[in-house]
Each structure stands twice: as C-alpha cells, then as structure tokens.
XYZ file of C-alpha atoms in Angstrom:
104
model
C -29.019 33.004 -6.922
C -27.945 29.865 -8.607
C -27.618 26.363 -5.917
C -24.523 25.522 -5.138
C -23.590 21.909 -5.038
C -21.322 20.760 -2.184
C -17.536 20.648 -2.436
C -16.572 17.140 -3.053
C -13.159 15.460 -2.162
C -12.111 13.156 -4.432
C -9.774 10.759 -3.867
C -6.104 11.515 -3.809
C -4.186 8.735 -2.178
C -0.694 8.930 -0.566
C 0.947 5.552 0.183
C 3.984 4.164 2.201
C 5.275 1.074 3.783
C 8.378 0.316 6.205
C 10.111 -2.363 6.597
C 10.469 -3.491 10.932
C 13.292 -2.086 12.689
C 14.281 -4.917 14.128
C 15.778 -6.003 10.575
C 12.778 -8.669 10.351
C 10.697 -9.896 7.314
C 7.467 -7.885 8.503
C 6.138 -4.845 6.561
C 4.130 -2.287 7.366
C 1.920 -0.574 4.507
C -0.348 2.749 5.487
C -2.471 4.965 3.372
C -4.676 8.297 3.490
C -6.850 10.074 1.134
C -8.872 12.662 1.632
C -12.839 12.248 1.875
C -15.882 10.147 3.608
C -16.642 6.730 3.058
C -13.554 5.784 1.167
C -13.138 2.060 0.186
C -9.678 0.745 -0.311
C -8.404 -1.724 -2.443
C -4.536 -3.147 -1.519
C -2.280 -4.924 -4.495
C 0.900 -6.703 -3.074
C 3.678 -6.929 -6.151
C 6.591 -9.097 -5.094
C 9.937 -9.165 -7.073
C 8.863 -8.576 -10.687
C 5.909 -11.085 -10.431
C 1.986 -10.777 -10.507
C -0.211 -8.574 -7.949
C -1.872 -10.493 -5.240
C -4.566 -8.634 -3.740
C -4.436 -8.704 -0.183
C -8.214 -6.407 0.468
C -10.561 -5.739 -1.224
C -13.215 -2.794 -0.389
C -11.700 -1.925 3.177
C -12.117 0.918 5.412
C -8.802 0.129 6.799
C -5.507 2.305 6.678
C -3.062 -0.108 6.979
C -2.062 -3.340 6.762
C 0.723 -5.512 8.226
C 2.599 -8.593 5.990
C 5.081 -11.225 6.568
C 7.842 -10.746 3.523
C 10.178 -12.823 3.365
C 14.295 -12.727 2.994
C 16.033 -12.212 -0.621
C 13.073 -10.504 -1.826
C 11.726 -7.411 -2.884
C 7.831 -5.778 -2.318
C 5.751 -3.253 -3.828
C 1.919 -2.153 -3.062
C -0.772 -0.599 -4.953
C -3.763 1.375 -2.979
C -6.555 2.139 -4.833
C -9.391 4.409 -3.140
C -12.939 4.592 -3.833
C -15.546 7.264 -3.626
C -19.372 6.405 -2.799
C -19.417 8.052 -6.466
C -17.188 5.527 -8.385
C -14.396 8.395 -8.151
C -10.878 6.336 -7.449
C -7.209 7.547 -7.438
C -4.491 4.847 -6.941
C -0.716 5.639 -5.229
C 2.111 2.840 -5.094
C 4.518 2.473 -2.344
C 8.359 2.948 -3.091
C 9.915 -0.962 -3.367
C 11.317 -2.209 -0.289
C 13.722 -5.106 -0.749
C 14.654 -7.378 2.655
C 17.958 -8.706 2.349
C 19.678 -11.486 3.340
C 22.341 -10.458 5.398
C 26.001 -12.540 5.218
C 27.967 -13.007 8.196
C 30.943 -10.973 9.183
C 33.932 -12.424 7.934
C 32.551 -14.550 5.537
C-alpha cells in the first residue's frame, strides 16, 4: 500500500481576555490552538492606535497587562507551526472605564 504521512494539526487559534473583577485596570489575555511546539506571537492594540507587541515566539498561554482607565484594548495571537504554518485570532475589545461618582 501507499505510506501514509502523519495527520498534522495546524494551527487554529481561539483567543480571549477579561478584564479583573475587582473593576481594576489589569487584563487578562489567554489563548489555545491545537498542535506541538506552537510559538506564539501577542499584538496589544490600544484605542484606535498602533500594535505594540508584547511576545514574541512564546510557548506561553497567557499573559497578564496593566491597562489603564478611559481606554480601550484589543490583542492579536498569532501561532506558529515548526512548519511555518500560522493562524492568527483577535480578542473582542475590552474598554475600562472611568467610573463617575454617584450623585455627580
């Protein structure tokens, strides 16, 4: 019979970040994708302004950031095979607002 070459999982990110209960300015951002030996790549987008990339060729799953009040935050994941196969998810935008006082 013919060989058979293995079944290979390419990338197929899922991404997601919460904001802290506790109604703070930390976030939060996790990630999976299926397959071995994944590298990850994490964009940070705040308010409609340029991506700052906060890793670059990780193993990790998640990563924790200080936002800050008034503002709003995205986050790209990119994943990378050991074969150059990638797949890319953002995160829905999470905004932290300011709260105002009662009775103000």
């Amino acid at each position: 019979g013919a060989a058979r070459s293995p079944a290979l999982l390419t990338p197929r990110v899922a991404a997601s970040v919460e904001a802290a209960a506790d109604g703070g300015t930390d976030l939060l951002v996790r990630w999976t994708s299926p397959g071995a030996g994944l590298t990850f790549d994490v964009t940070q987008f705040t308010d409609d302004g340029a991506g700052v990339r906060l890793l670059s060729g990780s193993a990790a799953t998640s990563v924790g950031v200080r936002g800050a009040l008034g503002h709003q935050y995205w986050f790209l994941v990119r994943a990378t095979s050991a074969l150059g196969h990638t797949d890319a998810a953002a995160t829905p935008a999470v905004a932290l607002r300011k709260e105002t006082a009662p009775g103000r």
